[in-house]
Amino acid sequence: MTRPLWSLRLAFGGLGITASAFPAAIPSLAAQWDVQPARLLPAVPLLFGGLLAGVLATSLVPPRFLQRCLALGGLLQAAALLGFLVVAGPPVFWALAAVAGIGFGLVEASATVLARRLTTEVTSLLSQLTALVAVAAALTPLPLAVLGATPRLVGCLAVVPLAASIAVAGRWPPAAVHPVGRRRDGLPLVLVPAAVSLFAYVGAESVLSGWSSVLPQVLLGLSGASAAIGTSAFWCLLGAGRALAWLPLRRGRQPRALLRGFLGVAMVASVGAAVVPSEPAAVALVAVACLGIAPSYAFLLGYALEGVSTARAARATGPLVAVGSLGGTVVPALLVAHTGRTVLIWVAVMLVVVVAAAGGRRRLPEHGTSNDESAESPVG
């Protein structure tokens, strides 16, 4: 299992780089091109729109081709990062974001299903992998903050998704195969609350991520290059929050209880950040909100997939991730004209929706799980 696990780690590390590089570059590129940061913010919904396209494409891929799908996604991310060498204005930047998003979607959807092949405890594995996303995303903006979003510097980041594309080749545990004549049940309706909660959650996180360098610039008056630190801080907080949640999860705490507690803190902090008169206090409360939302995606998606067979998980992952990426496209698209605290009200509203929808979640019933699970090899 060593090589498959390492290929997933590289793949999720590449996701962190892609997710962080584009928002972090916005203030610096806006200053270089003498445009307002809001002019570049459409890259955020385009990134998630590409992600949606990649996820939907992955849902059409037979399980035996998922490794190739992950490799293609890594190549597209690398091409988008290398595209900074020729970026010359906002339209090209938007196009690169869309290409990166397609690669992101291909990798995220295929890697999530491949992770389900490696272990039955997919919530724990996804928590570890998403924490790695946060680490990679936190480190990415640091050189950009010091040196600015120089084309060569951003292009060098392409090495990680390229490495993932190479490492994914090799032997993997086989996908579960339905016996001949066995009825393939449709996806259960109880997945609807999970889909709603993922739509709202990814919408909220994409706003905090996409505006992570713009909000510090607006609230604290930072320069374009220095504002990239905001993106690094965002992902550091996400990594810290995921680590805080993962520790009690390993000790047997239920994901649903942890989810409610973390999201409750995030909701209160988001509202406070939107209304508190002090700008530094608002930034501090945004940081608390980032900690609070940190573990939600892995819990919402992992908890759904952990209760289903490998075959059903493969069919459920695409639609669930697609709905989440749709939220990441729609919600930021509604806010591209805003660079101030207005966006925080939307974050709070989306988190309320997450809590309401997650409250209706139930563990998914399984039929014939033992047959499907027999093809799996848990990670030791």
Coordinates of C-alpha atoms in Angstrom, one line a residue:
M1 CA 0.0 0.0 0.0
T2 CA 3.0 2.3 0.3
R3 CA 3.0 3.6 -3.3
P4 CA -0.8 4.1 -3.5
L5 CA -0.8 6.1 -0.3
W6 CA 2.1 8.2 -1.4
S7 CA 0.5 9.0 -4.7
L8 CA -2.7 10.1 -2.8
R9 CA -0.5 12.3 -0.6
L10 CA 1.2 13.9 -3.5
A11 CA -2.2 14.3 -5.3
F12 CA -3.8 16.1 -2.3
G13 CA -0.6 18.2 -1.8
G14 CA -1.0 19.3 -5.4
L15 CA -4.7 20.2 -4.6
G16 CA -3.4 22.4 -1.8
I17 CA -1.0 24.2 -4.1
T18 CA -3.6 24.8 -6.8
A19 CA -6.3 26.0 -4.3
S20 CA -3.9 28.5 -2.7
A21 CA -1.8 29.8 -5.6
F22 CA -4.6 31.6 -7.4
P23 CA -6.2 33.5 -4.5
A24 CA -2.8 34.3 -3.1
A25 CA -1.6 35.8 -6.4
I26 CA -4.6 38.1 -6.8
P27 CA -3.4 41.2 -4.8
S28 CA 0.1 41.0 -6.3
L29 CA -1.0 40.6 -9.9
A30 CA -3.6 43.3 -9.4
A31 CA -0.8 45.7 -8.4
Q32 CA 1.4 44.6 -11.3
W33 CA -1.4 45.1 -13.8
D34 CA -2.7 48.3 -12.1
V35 CA -6.2 46.9 -11.7
Q36 CA -8.5 46.6 -8.7
P37 CA -8.4 43.1 -6.9
A38 CA -12.1 42.7 -7.7
R39 CA -11.1 42.5 -11.4
L40 CA -9.3 39.2 -10.7
L41 CA -11.9 37.7 -8.3
P42 CA -13.8 36.0 -11.1
A43 CA -11.0 33.5 -11.0
V44 CA -12.4 32.1 -7.8
P45 CA -15.8 30.9 -9.2
L46 CA -14.0 29.9 -12.5
L47 CA -11.7 27.7 -10.4
F48 CA -14.7 26.0 -8.8
G49 CA -16.6 25.9 -12.1
G50 CA -13.7 24.0 -13.6
L51 CA -13.7 21.8 -10.5
L52 CA -17.4 21.0 -11.1
A53 CA -16.6 20.1 -14.8
G54 CA -13.8 17.9 -13.7
V55 CA -15.9 16.1 -11.1
L56 CA -18.7 15.6 -13.5
A57 CA -16.3 14.2 -16.1
T58 CA -14.9 11.8 -13.5
S59 CA -18.4 10.4 -12.7
L60 CA -18.4 9.1 -16.3
V61 CA -15.1 7.3 -16.0
P62 CA -15.1 3.5 -15.4
P63 CA -13.4 2.5 -12.1
R64 CA -10.5 0.8 -13.8
F65 CA -9.5 4.2 -15.4
L66 CA -9.5 6.3 -12.2
Q67 CA -5.7 6.2 -11.9
R68 CA -5.5 7.7 -15.4
C69 CA -8.1 10.2 -14.5
L70 CA -6.0 11.3 -11.5
A71 CA -2.9 11.5 -13.6
L72 CA -4.6 13.7 -16.2
G73 CA -5.9 16.0 -13.5
G74 CA -2.4 16.4 -12.1
L75 CA -1.1 17.3 -15.6
L76 CA -3.8 19.9 -16.1
Q77 CA -3.0 21.5 -12.7
A78 CA 0.7 21.6 -13.6
A79 CA -0.1 23.1 -17.0
A80 CA -2.1 25.9 -15.3
L81 CA 0.7 26.7 -12.9
L82 CA 3.2 26.7 -15.7
G83 CA 0.8 29.0 -17.5
F84 CA 1.8 31.8 -15.2
L85 CA 4.9 32.1 -17.4
V86 CA 2.7 33.6 -20.2
V87 CA -0.1 35.2 -18.1
A88 CA -0.5 38.8 -19.4
G89 CA -3.8 40.0 -18.0
P90 CA -7.0 39.2 -16.2
P91 CA -8.6 37.1 -19.0
V92 CA -5.6 34.8 -19.2
F93 CA -5.6 34.5 -15.4
W94 CA -9.3 33.5 -15.5
A95 CA -8.6 30.9 -18.2
L96 CA -5.7 29.4 -16.2
A97 CA -8.0 29.2 -13.1
A98 CA -10.6 27.3 -15.1
V99 CA -8.0 24.8 -16.4
A100 CA -6.6 24.4 -12.9
G101 CA -10.1 23.8 -11.6
I102 CA -10.8 21.0 -14.1
G103 CA -7.6 19.3 -13.1
F104 CA -8.5 19.8 -9.4
G105 CA -11.9 18.2 -10.0
L106 CA -10.5 15.2 -11.8
V107 CA -8.0 14.6 -9.0
E108 CA -10.3 15.2 -6.1
A109 CA -13.1 13.0 -7.3
S110 CA -10.9 10.1 -8.5
A111 CA -8.6 10.3 -5.5
T112 CA -11.5 10.2 -3.1
V113 CA -12.8 7.0 -4.7
L114 CA -9.3 5.5 -4.8
A115 CA -8.9 6.3 -1.1
R116 CA -12.1 4.3 -0.5
R117 CA -10.3 1.3 -2.0
L118 CA -7.5 1.5 0.5
T119 CA -9.5 1.5 3.7
T120 CA -13.0 1.1 5.2
E121 CA -12.2 4.0 7.6
V122 CA -12.4 6.6 4.9
T123 CA -13.3 9.4 7.3
S124 CA -10.0 9.1 9.1
L125 CA -8.0 8.8 5.9
L126 CA -9.7 11.8 4.2
S127 CA -9.1 13.8 7.4
Q128 CA -5.4 13.1 7.1
L129 CA -5.3 13.9 3.4
T130 CA -7.3 17.1 3.7
A131 CA -5.0 18.2 6.5
L132 CA -2.1 17.7 4.0
V133 CA -4.0 19.9 1.5
A134 CA -4.1 22.6 4.2
V135 CA -0.3 22.2 4.9
A136 CA 0.6 22.5 1.2
A137 CA -1.8 25.4 0.7
A138 CA -0.4 27.2 3.7
L139 CA 3.2 27.0 2.5
T140 CA 2.4 28.0 -1.1
P141 CA 1.8 31.8 -0.4
L142 CA 4.9 32.4 1.7
P143 CA 7.3 32.7 -1.2
L144 CA 4.7 34.7 -3.1
A145 CA 4.4 37.1 -0.2
V146 CA 8.2 37.6 -0.1
L147 CA 9.0 37.7 -3.8
G148 CA 5.6 38.5 -5.4
A149 CA 3.6 36.3 -7.8
T150 CA 6.5 36.0 -10.3
P151 CA 5.9 33.6 -13.2
R152 CA 9.0 31.4 -12.6
L153 CA 8.1 31.1 -8.9
V154 CA 4.6 30.0 -9.5
G155 CA 5.7 27.7 -12.4
C156 CA 8.1 25.8 -10.0
L157 CA 5.0 24.7 -8.0
A158 CA 4.0 22.5 -10.9
V159 CA 6.4 19.8 -9.8
V160 CA 4.1 18.5 -7.1
P161 CA 1.0 17.7 -9.3
L162 CA 3.4 16.4 -11.9
A163 CA 4.9 14.0 -9.4
A164 CA 1.4 12.8 -8.4
S165 CA 0.7 12.0 -12.1
I166 CA 3.8 9.8 -12.2
A167 CA 3.4 8.2 -8.8
V168 CA -0.2 7.0 -9.3
A169 CA 0.9 4.4 -11.9
G170 CA 1.2 0.9 -10.5
R171 CA -0.9 -1.7 -8.7
W172 CA -3.9 -0.7 -6.7
P173 CA -6.5 -2.8 -4.9
P174 CA -9.2 -3.7 -7.4
A175 CA -12.5 -2.0 -7.5
A176 CA -15.4 -4.0 -6.2
V177 CA -17.3 -5.8 -9.0
H178 CA -21.1 -6.5 -8.8
P179 CA -21.9 -10.2 -9.3
V180 CA -23.6 -11.0 -12.6
G181 CA -27.3 -10.4 -12.4
R182 CA -27.1 -8.4 -9.1
R183 CA -29.4 -5.4 -9.0
R184 CA -27.6 -2.1 -8.7
D185 CA -29.7 0.1 -6.4
G186 CA -30.0 3.8 -7.2
L187 CA -28.4 6.3 -4.8
P188 CA -30.6 6.6 -1.7
L189 CA -32.6 9.8 -1.1
V190 CA -30.9 10.2 2.3
L191 CA -27.9 11.5 0.3
V192 CA -29.9 14.7 -0.4
P193 CA -29.2 16.3 3.0
A194 CA -25.5 15.5 2.5
A195 CA -25.6 17.2 -0.9
V196 CA -27.3 20.3 0.5
S197 CA -24.8 20.6 3.3
L198 CA -21.8 20.1 1.0
F199 CA -23.2 22.8 -1.4
A200 CA -23.5 25.3 1.4
Y201 CA -20.2 24.3 3.1
V202 CA -18.0 24.5 0.0
G203 CA -19.7 27.8 -0.9
A204 CA -18.7 29.2 2.5
E205 CA -15.2 27.8 2.4
S206 CA -14.6 29.1 -1.1
V207 CA -15.5 32.6 -0.1
L208 CA -13.1 32.5 2.9
S209 CA -10.4 31.0 0.7
G210 CA -10.9 33.2 -2.4
W211 CA -11.1 36.4 -0.3
S212 CA -8.3 35.3 2.1
S213 CA -5.8 37.7 0.6
V214 CA -8.3 40.4 -0.3
L215 CA -9.9 40.8 3.1
P216 CA -6.6 41.5 4.9
Q217 CA -5.6 44.0 2.2
V218 CA -9.0 45.8 2.7
L219 CA -9.3 45.6 6.4
L220 CA -5.6 46.0 7.4
G221 CA -4.3 48.1 4.5
L222 CA -1.6 45.6 3.5
S223 CA 0.3 45.8 0.3
G224 CA -0.5 43.5 -2.6
A225 CA 2.5 41.2 -2.0
S226 CA 2.1 41.2 1.8
A227 CA -1.6 40.4 1.5
A228 CA -0.7 36.9 0.2
I229 CA 0.1 36.1 3.9
G230 CA -3.7 36.1 4.4
T231 CA -4.0 33.0 2.2
S232 CA -1.2 31.3 4.0
A233 CA -2.9 32.1 7.3
F234 CA -6.2 30.8 6.1
W235 CA -4.7 27.4 5.2
C236 CA -2.7 27.3 8.4
L237 CA -5.9 27.8 10.3
L238 CA -7.6 25.1 8.2
G239 CA -4.8 22.7 8.9
A240 CA -4.8 23.5 12.6
G241 CA -8.6 23.0 12.8
R242 CA -8.4 19.7 11.0
A243 CA -5.7 18.5 13.3
L244 CA -7.7 19.6 16.3
A245 CA -10.7 17.6 15.0
W246 CA -8.7 14.6 14.0
L247 CA -7.3 13.9 17.4
P248 CA -10.6 13.4 19.2
L249 CA -11.8 11.5 16.2
R250 CA -9.0 9.0 16.7
R251 CA -10.1 8.7 20.3
G252 CA -13.6 7.6 19.3
R253 CA -15.6 10.9 19.3
Q254 CA -18.5 10.9 16.9
P255 CA -18.0 13.0 13.7
R256 CA -21.5 14.5 14.0
A257 CA -20.9 15.9 17.5
L258 CA -17.5 17.4 16.4
L259 CA -19.1 18.8 13.3
R260 CA -21.8 20.6 15.2
G261 CA -19.4 22.0 17.7
F262 CA -16.9 23.3 15.2
L263 CA -19.6 24.8 12.9
G264 CA -21.3 26.5 15.9
V265 CA -18.1 28.3 16.7
A266 CA -17.6 29.3 13.0
M267 CA -21.2 30.7 12.7
V268 CA -20.8 32.9 15.8
A269 CA -17.4 34.1 14.7
S270 CA -18.6 34.9 11.1
V271 CA -21.4 37.0 12.4
G272 CA -19.1 38.8 14.9
A273 CA -16.5 39.5 12.2
A274 CA -19.2 41.1 10.0
V275 CA -20.5 43.5 12.7
V276 CA -17.6 44.3 15.1
P277 CA -16.4 47.8 14.6
S278 CA -12.7 47.1 14.9
E279 CA -11.0 45.9 11.8
P280 CA -8.2 43.9 13.7
A281 CA -11.0 42.3 15.8
A282 CA -12.8 41.4 12.6
V283 CA -9.7 39.7 11.2
A284 CA -9.2 37.8 14.4
L285 CA -12.8 36.6 14.3
V286 CA -12.4 35.5 10.7
A287 CA -9.4 33.4 11.9
V288 CA -11.7 31.8 14.4
A289 CA -14.3 31.1 11.7
C290 CA -11.6 29.4 9.6
L291 CA -10.7 27.1 12.5
G292 CA -14.3 26.3 13.0
I293 CA -15.1 25.2 9.4
A294 CA -11.8 23.3 9.0
P295 CA -12.9 19.7 9.4
S296 CA -16.4 19.9 7.9
Y297 CA -15.7 18.7 4.4
A298 CA -14.0 15.5 5.4
F299 CA -16.6 14.8 8.0
L300 CA -19.6 15.4 5.6
L301 CA -18.2 13.5 2.7
G302 CA -16.4 10.8 4.6
Y303 CA -19.3 10.1 6.9
A304 CA -21.5 9.5 3.9
L305 CA -19.0 7.2 2.1
E306 CA -18.0 5.3 5.2
G307 CA -21.5 3.8 5.5
V308 CA -21.7 2.5 1.9
S309 CA -20.0 -0.2 -0.2
T310 CA -17.1 0.5 -2.4
A311 CA -19.3 0.3 -5.5
R312 CA -21.9 2.6 -4.2
A313 CA -19.2 5.0 -2.9
A314 CA -17.8 5.3 -6.4
R315 CA -21.2 6.2 -7.7
A316 CA -22.0 8.6 -4.8
T317 CA -18.7 10.4 -4.7
G318 CA -19.1 12.1 -8.1
P319 CA -22.5 13.6 -7.4
L320 CA -21.7 14.7 -3.9
V321 CA -18.4 16.4 -4.8
A322 CA -20.1 17.9 -7.9
V323 CA -22.8 19.5 -5.8
G324 CA -20.1 20.8 -3.4
S325 CA -18.1 22.4 -6.2
L326 CA -21.4 23.9 -7.6
G327 CA -21.7 25.7 -4.3
G328 CA -18.1 26.8 -4.6
T329 CA -19.0 28.2 -8.0
V330 CA -22.3 29.9 -7.3
V331 CA -21.7 31.5 -4.0
P332 CA -18.5 33.3 -4.9
A333 CA -20.0 34.3 -8.3
L334 CA -22.7 36.2 -6.4
L335 CA -20.0 38.1 -4.4
V336 CA -17.3 39.0 -7.0
A337 CA -18.2 42.7 -6.7
H338 CA -17.6 42.8 -3.0
T339 CA -14.3 43.0 -1.2
G340 CA -15.4 44.0 2.3
R341 CA -17.3 42.4 5.2
T342 CA -20.5 41.8 3.2
V343 CA -19.1 38.4 2.2
L344 CA -18.9 37.3 5.9
I345 CA -22.7 37.6 6.2
W346 CA -23.0 35.1 3.3
V347 CA -20.5 32.8 5.0
A348 CA -22.6 32.8 8.2
V349 CA -25.8 32.1 6.2
M350 CA -24.2 29.2 4.4
L351 CA -23.0 27.7 7.7
V352 CA -26.6 27.9 9.1
V353 CA -27.7 25.9 6.0
V354 CA -24.9 23.3 6.6
V355 CA -26.0 22.7 10.2
A356 CA -29.6 22.5 9.3
A357 CA -29.0 20.0 6.5
A358 CA -26.4 18.0 8.5
G359 CA -29.0 17.6 11.3
G360 CA -31.0 15.4 9.0
R361 CA -28.1 13.1 8.1
R362 CA -28.4 9.5 8.8
R363 CA -26.0 6.6 8.3
L364 CA -26.8 5.1 4.9
P365 CA -28.3 1.7 4.9
E366 CA -26.3 -1.0 3.2
H367 CA -27.4 -4.1 1.3
G368 CA -24.8 -6.8 0.6
T369 CA -21.9 -4.8 2.0
S370 CA -19.9 -7.9 2.8
N371 CA -19.8 -8.9 -0.8
D372 CA -18.5 -5.5 -1.9
E373 CA -16.1 -5.1 0.9
S374 CA -14.3 -8.4 0.3
A375 CA -12.3 -6.8 -2.5
E376 CA -10.8 -4.2 -0.2
S377 CA -7.5 -4.2 1.7
P378 CA -7.6 -1.9 4.7
V379 CA -4.6 0.2 5.4
G380 CA -2.8 -1.2 8.4

